[in-house]
Amino acid sequence: MTLAYPAYPADAAILIGRFQPFHNGHAGLLQTALTTAAQVVVVLGSAFHARSPKNPFTWQERAAMIAATLPEAQRARVHYVAVRDYYDDGLWADAVRRAVAGALPAAQRVTLVACFKDATSYYLHHFPHWQLLNLEIDAGAPIGATAIRNVLFEAEDVDVSLSAVAQLLPAAIGQYVKAWTLLPWYAPLVQEHRAIEAYKARWRTAPYAPIFCTVDALVQTGGHVLLVRRGGYPGKGLWALPGGFLEPRERLLQGALRELAEETQLGVLAPTLVEALVGVAVFDHPDRSQRGRTITHAHYFDLKTRQLPEVTAADDAALAEWVPVASLPAMEEQFFEDHFHILNHFLQLTHEGR
């Protein structure tokens, strides 16, 4: 049986966001999208991340939350696509367009339903070929997912905290989030949130927002890369490249070699590593770290040997290990901050260009 839809002004409506979590403001945008087009594509951004206080829910969980707020007839009209963060606006916009085209290849008239809440909404300007439907924010009742997450992770009593934000969430979302807080990853995320807030608090009295400089080392050889598991918050237990903050009197390469030695005790002489340096890339996206504006210089070394040098975890690394390059794509959701993106930049793991 073919369903007959009324004459909509668009074939497809697009809704883009992280929806962490999906709240009443998002629900209003979705209902507008459903009245605008027969089919709606919800683009779930920041997909494939490790869980963090900023991105606590997987894209599958977010899709399930959104679907739970809809009646069955509307649920069948909504499609979900997951798009990772690329830390490159052009690559990200291309990925969104590909995902939408894959979900609704026949759509000709496409409307982007959006709400420009602040400067962070600039990404919505990357789709000039779509008709833009820009909805106004109700200034008297602003809704922000960040504030909701803060309440969730700063809760002394989860039930009390959820009741405080209940009016901002569809009923189904409040129930979902309450059940979600009983799962194993909630408590570690509370600890992560506290660690990040404590880190930021140390710099709140600075006359201006600090910009931090870090260095990372990507060492490849024998079809493997050298990774560490982080021993403390933030990112406790996640895979990362060896690295850390640059010291006041260091050059960048010196800092990368020092951090590499401190965290892995890699059994390779510094001159050998210098000869093996293939390239350096700067990763400076303002949102790459939840700790604040952090610019890193990633150094890529290729030892070109078959044997894997000995490594031993030290300093703030809980584990140092050679990991097969072929295993990395399946590990994307286990990496700290943008370290998978750094690996992808040098090793082309997702075959989508830089």
Coordinates of C-alpha atoms in Angstrom, one line a residue:
M1 CA 0.0 0.0 0.0
T2 CA 1.3 3.4 -1.0
L3 CA 0.8 6.2 1.5
A4 CA -0.5 9.5 0.1
Y5 CA 0.9 12.6 1.7
P6 CA -0.6 16.1 1.4
A7 CA 1.1 18.6 -0.9
Y8 CA 4.2 19.7 1.0
P9 CA 6.4 22.6 0.0
A10 CA 9.5 20.4 0.0
D11 CA 10.3 16.8 -0.8
A12 CA 12.7 16.5 2.2
A13 CA 13.4 18.6 5.2
I14 CA 16.7 18.4 7.0
L15 CA 17.4 18.9 10.7
I16 CA 21.1 19.0 11.8
G17 CA 22.3 18.9 15.3
R18 CA 24.0 16.9 18.1
F19 CA 20.8 16.6 20.2
Q20 CA 22.7 15.9 23.4
P21 CA 20.0 15.4 24.6
F22 CA 17.0 16.0 22.4
H23 CA 14.9 18.8 24.1
N24 CA 11.7 20.7 23.5
G25 CA 13.4 23.2 21.3
H26 CA 14.6 20.4 19.1
A27 CA 11.2 18.9 19.2
G28 CA 9.7 22.1 17.9
L29 CA 12.1 22.2 15.0
L30 CA 11.3 18.6 14.1
Q31 CA 7.6 19.2 14.1
T32 CA 8.1 22.1 11.7
A33 CA 10.2 19.9 9.5
L34 CA 7.4 17.3 9.5
T35 CA 4.9 19.9 8.3
T36 CA 7.4 21.1 5.7
A37 CA 8.1 17.9 3.9
A38 CA 6.9 14.3 3.4
Q39 CA 10.2 12.9 4.5
V40 CA 12.6 14.3 7.1
V41 CA 16.3 13.5 7.5
V42 CA 17.8 14.1 11.0
V43 CA 21.5 14.5 10.8
L44 CA 23.1 13.3 14.0
G45 CA 26.4 15.2 14.4
S46 CA 29.4 14.3 16.5
A47 CA 28.8 10.6 15.8
F48 CA 31.4 7.9 16.5
H49 CA 32.9 9.8 19.4
A50 CA 33.9 8.2 22.7
R51 CA 31.4 9.2 25.3
S52 CA 32.2 12.5 27.1
P53 CA 30.3 15.1 29.1
K54 CA 29.8 17.0 25.8
N55 CA 28.7 13.9 23.8
P56 CA 27.3 11.5 26.4
F57 CA 24.9 9.7 24.1
T58 CA 25.8 7.6 21.0
W59 CA 24.1 8.4 17.7
Q60 CA 22.0 5.2 18.1
E61 CA 20.8 6.3 21.5
R62 CA 19.9 9.8 20.1
A63 CA 18.0 8.3 17.2
A64 CA 16.1 6.1 19.7
M65 CA 15.3 9.1 21.9
I66 CA 14.0 11.1 19.0
A67 CA 11.9 8.3 17.7
A68 CA 10.4 7.7 21.1
T69 CA 8.9 11.2 21.1
L70 CA 7.0 10.7 17.8
P71 CA 3.7 8.9 17.0
E72 CA 4.0 5.9 14.8
A73 CA 2.8 7.7 11.6
Q74 CA 5.4 10.4 12.0
R75 CA 8.1 7.9 13.0
A76 CA 7.9 6.2 9.6
R77 CA 8.7 9.5 7.9
V78 CA 11.9 10.3 9.8
H79 CA 15.3 9.0 8.7
Y80 CA 18.5 9.2 10.7
V81 CA 22.0 9.6 9.4
A82 CA 25.2 9.7 11.5
V83 CA 28.0 12.1 10.6
R84 CA 31.4 12.3 12.4
D85 CA 33.2 15.5 13.3
Y86 CA 35.9 16.2 10.7
Y87 CA 37.2 19.5 12.3
D88 CA 37.2 20.7 8.7
D89 CA 34.1 22.6 7.6
G90 CA 34.3 21.6 4.0
L91 CA 34.8 17.9 4.6
W92 CA 32.0 17.9 7.2
A93 CA 29.5 19.7 4.8
D94 CA 30.4 17.2 2.0
A95 CA 29.7 14.3 4.4
V96 CA 26.4 15.8 5.4
R97 CA 25.3 16.2 1.8
R98 CA 26.4 12.6 1.0
A99 CA 24.5 11.2 3.9
V100 CA 21.3 13.1 3.0
A101 CA 21.5 12.0 -0.6
G102 CA 22.0 8.4 0.5
A103 CA 18.9 8.6 2.7
L104 CA 16.7 10.3 0.2
P105 CA 18.3 10.0 -3.3
A106 CA 15.2 11.2 -5.2
A107 CA 14.6 14.4 -3.2
Q108 CA 14.7 17.5 -5.4
R109 CA 13.2 20.2 -3.2
V110 CA 15.1 20.2 0.1
T111 CA 14.5 22.6 3.0
L112 CA 17.0 23.0 5.9
V113 CA 15.0 23.7 9.0
A114 CA 17.3 25.6 11.4
C115 CA 17.5 27.9 14.3
F116 CA 20.6 30.2 14.6
K117 CA 21.0 30.3 18.4
D118 CA 24.5 31.8 18.5
A119 CA 27.8 32.0 16.8
T120 CA 28.2 28.2 17.0
S121 CA 25.4 27.8 14.5
Y122 CA 27.6 29.2 11.7
Y123 CA 27.8 25.7 10.1
L124 CA 24.2 26.1 8.9
H125 CA 25.5 28.5 6.2
H126 CA 27.4 25.7 4.5
F127 CA 24.3 24.5 2.5
P128 CA 23.3 27.4 0.1
H129 CA 21.8 24.9 -2.4
W130 CA 19.1 24.0 0.2
Q131 CA 16.2 26.3 1.0
L132 CA 16.7 27.7 4.5
L133 CA 13.8 27.9 6.9
N134 CA 15.2 29.9 9.8
L135 CA 13.0 29.8 12.9
E136 CA 13.2 32.5 15.6
I137 CA 14.3 31.6 19.1
D138 CA 11.8 32.5 21.9
A139 CA 14.1 34.9 23.9
G140 CA 11.9 34.5 26.9
A141 CA 12.4 30.8 27.3
P142 CA 15.9 29.8 25.9
I143 CA 16.7 26.1 25.9
G144 CA 20.2 24.8 25.9
A145 CA 21.4 21.3 25.8
T146 CA 24.6 22.4 27.5
A147 CA 22.8 23.6 30.6
I148 CA 20.7 20.4 30.7
R149 CA 23.9 18.3 30.6
N150 CA 25.5 20.4 33.3
V151 CA 22.5 19.7 35.6
L152 CA 22.7 16.0 34.8
F153 CA 26.4 15.7 35.6
E154 CA 26.4 18.0 38.6
A155 CA 23.5 16.2 40.2
E156 CA 23.6 15.4 43.9
D157 CA 20.4 13.5 43.4
V158 CA 19.5 12.5 39.8
D159 CA 15.8 12.4 40.4
V160 CA 15.8 15.9 41.8
S161 CA 18.0 17.2 39.0
L162 CA 15.9 15.7 36.3
S163 CA 12.7 17.1 37.8
A164 CA 14.4 20.5 37.6
V165 CA 14.8 20.3 33.8
A166 CA 11.7 18.1 33.2
Q167 CA 9.8 21.1 31.6
L168 CA 12.6 21.4 29.0
L169 CA 12.3 17.8 27.8
P170 CA 9.7 15.7 26.1
A171 CA 8.3 13.2 28.6
A172 CA 9.8 10.3 26.7
I173 CA 13.3 11.9 26.9
G174 CA 13.1 12.5 30.6
Q175 CA 12.2 8.8 31.1
Y176 CA 15.0 7.7 28.8
V177 CA 17.6 9.8 30.4
K178 CA 16.6 8.7 33.9
A179 CA 17.0 5.0 32.9
W180 CA 20.3 5.9 31.1
T181 CA 21.8 7.3 34.4
L182 CA 21.5 3.8 35.8
L183 CA 23.9 2.4 33.2
P184 CA 27.7 1.8 33.8
W185 CA 29.0 4.8 31.8
Y186 CA 27.1 7.5 33.8
A187 CA 29.3 7.5 36.9
P188 CA 32.6 7.8 34.9
L189 CA 31.1 10.7 32.9
V190 CA 30.3 12.5 36.2
Q191 CA 34.0 12.2 37.2
E192 CA 35.0 13.3 33.7
H193 CA 32.8 16.4 34.0
R194 CA 34.2 17.3 37.4
A195 CA 37.8 17.0 36.1
I196 CA 37.1 19.2 33.2
E197 CA 35.4 21.8 35.3
A198 CA 38.2 21.8 37.8
Y199 CA 40.7 22.3 35.0
K200 CA 38.8 25.3 33.7
A201 CA 38.4 26.7 37.2
R202 CA 42.1 27.1 37.6
W203 CA 42.2 29.6 34.7
R204 CA 39.0 31.6 35.4
T205 CA 40.9 34.4 37.0
A206 CA 43.2 34.9 34.0
P207 CA 42.7 38.3 32.3
Y208 CA 41.8 36.6 29.1
A209 CA 41.0 33.1 28.0
P210 CA 44.2 31.1 27.7
I211 CA 45.3 29.3 24.6
F212 CA 47.2 26.1 25.3
C213 CA 49.9 24.5 23.1
T214 CA 50.4 20.7 23.0
V215 CA 52.5 18.2 21.0
D216 CA 51.6 14.7 19.9
A217 CA 53.6 11.9 18.4
L218 CA 52.3 9.4 15.8
V219 CA 54.9 6.6 15.4
Q220 CA 54.3 4.0 12.8
T221 CA 56.3 0.9 11.9
G222 CA 55.6 -2.6 10.8
G223 CA 52.0 -1.9 10.0
H224 CA 51.4 -0.7 13.6
V225 CA 51.0 2.6 15.4
L226 CA 52.1 3.3 19.0
L227 CA 49.2 4.3 21.2
V228 CA 48.6 4.9 24.9
R229 CA 45.6 4.5 27.2
R230 CA 45.1 7.6 29.3
G231 CA 45.6 6.9 33.0
G232 CA 43.6 9.8 34.4
Y233 CA 40.8 12.2 33.6
P234 CA 39.9 13.7 31.2
G235 CA 39.7 10.7 28.9
K236 CA 40.6 8.0 31.4
G237 CA 40.9 4.7 29.7
L238 CA 40.6 6.1 26.2
W239 CA 43.2 5.5 23.5
A240 CA 45.4 8.4 22.6
L241 CA 48.6 9.4 20.8
P242 CA 51.5 10.0 23.2
G243 CA 51.7 13.7 23.9
G244 CA 51.2 16.6 26.3
F245 CA 51.8 20.2 26.9
L246 CA 54.8 22.1 25.5
E247 CA 57.2 23.3 28.2
P248 CA 58.2 27.0 28.2
R249 CA 61.7 26.6 26.8
E250 CA 61.1 23.8 24.3
R251 CA 60.9 23.6 20.6
L252 CA 58.0 21.7 19.2
L253 CA 59.9 18.7 18.0
Q254 CA 61.8 18.5 21.3
G255 CA 58.5 18.5 23.2
A256 CA 57.1 15.7 21.0
L257 CA 60.2 13.6 21.6
R258 CA 60.1 14.2 25.3
E259 CA 56.4 13.3 25.7
L260 CA 56.9 10.2 23.6
A261 CA 59.8 9.1 25.8
E262 CA 58.0 9.9 29.1
E263 CA 54.8 8.1 28.2
T264 CA 56.1 5.1 26.3
Q265 CA 59.8 4.7 27.0
L266 CA 60.1 3.8 23.3
G267 CA 63.3 1.9 22.7
V268 CA 64.5 4.1 19.8
L269 CA 67.2 6.8 19.9
A270 CA 66.1 10.4 19.5
P271 CA 68.3 11.0 16.4
T272 CA 66.7 7.9 14.7
L273 CA 63.3 9.4 15.4
V274 CA 64.3 12.8 14.0
E275 CA 65.4 11.0 10.8
A276 CA 62.1 9.2 10.7
L277 CA 60.0 12.4 10.9
V278 CA 57.6 12.4 7.9
G279 CA 55.6 15.5 8.6
V280 CA 54.0 17.8 11.1
A281 CA 50.4 19.0 11.1
V282 CA 48.6 21.6 13.2
F283 CA 45.2 20.8 14.6
D284 CA 43.6 24.0 15.9
H285 CA 39.8 23.6 15.7
P286 CA 38.3 25.7 18.6
D287 CA 36.2 22.7 19.7
R288 CA 38.8 20.0 19.6
S289 CA 39.2 19.9 23.3
Q290 CA 36.6 20.3 26.1
R291 CA 39.4 21.7 28.4
G292 CA 39.6 24.9 26.5
R293 CA 41.3 26.3 23.4
T294 CA 44.1 23.8 22.8
I295 CA 46.2 23.8 19.6
T296 CA 48.3 20.7 19.0
H297 CA 51.2 20.0 16.7
A298 CA 51.2 16.4 15.6
H299 CA 54.5 14.8 14.5
Y300 CA 54.3 11.8 12.3
F301 CA 57.3 9.4 12.5
D302 CA 57.7 6.3 10.2
L303 CA 60.4 4.0 11.4
K304 CA 60.1 1.7 8.4
T305 CA 61.1 -1.4 10.3
R306 CA 59.4 -4.8 10.6
Q307 CA 60.3 -5.3 14.3
L308 CA 58.2 -3.4 16.9
P309 CA 60.5 -1.6 19.4
E310 CA 59.9 -2.3 23.0
V311 CA 57.6 0.1 24.9
T312 CA 56.6 0.5 28.5
A313 CA 53.8 2.7 29.8
A314 CA 55.0 5.5 32.2
D315 CA 54.1 9.0 33.4
D316 CA 50.3 9.5 33.0
A317 CA 49.9 6.6 30.5
A318 CA 48.2 3.5 31.9
L319 CA 49.3 1.4 28.9
A320 CA 51.5 1.7 25.9
E321 CA 50.9 -0.6 23.0
W322 CA 51.6 -1.2 19.3
V323 CA 48.2 -1.4 17.6
P324 CA 47.7 -2.7 14.0
V325 CA 46.8 0.1 11.6
A326 CA 44.1 -2.2 10.2
S327 CA 42.3 -2.2 13.6
L328 CA 42.1 1.5 13.9
P329 CA 38.8 2.2 12.0
A330 CA 36.9 -0.1 14.3
M331 CA 38.3 1.7 17.3
E332 CA 37.1 5.2 16.4
E333 CA 34.7 5.5 19.3
Q334 CA 37.5 4.6 21.8
F335 CA 39.7 7.6 21.1
F336 CA 40.3 10.7 23.2
E337 CA 39.2 14.1 21.8
D338 CA 40.2 14.3 18.1
H339 CA 43.1 11.8 18.1
F340 CA 41.3 9.5 15.7
H341 CA 41.0 12.5 13.3
I342 CA 44.8 13.0 13.7
L343 CA 45.4 9.4 12.8
N344 CA 43.0 9.7 9.9
H345 CA 44.7 12.8 8.6
F346 CA 48.1 11.0 8.3
L347 CA 47.0 7.4 7.5
Q348 CA 43.7 8.0 5.5
L349 CA 41.8 5.4 7.6
T350 CA 38.3 6.5 6.3
H351 CA 39.4 7.1 2.7
E352 CA 37.6 10.5 2.7
G353 CA 40.5 12.8 2.1
R354 CA 41.9 15.4 4.4

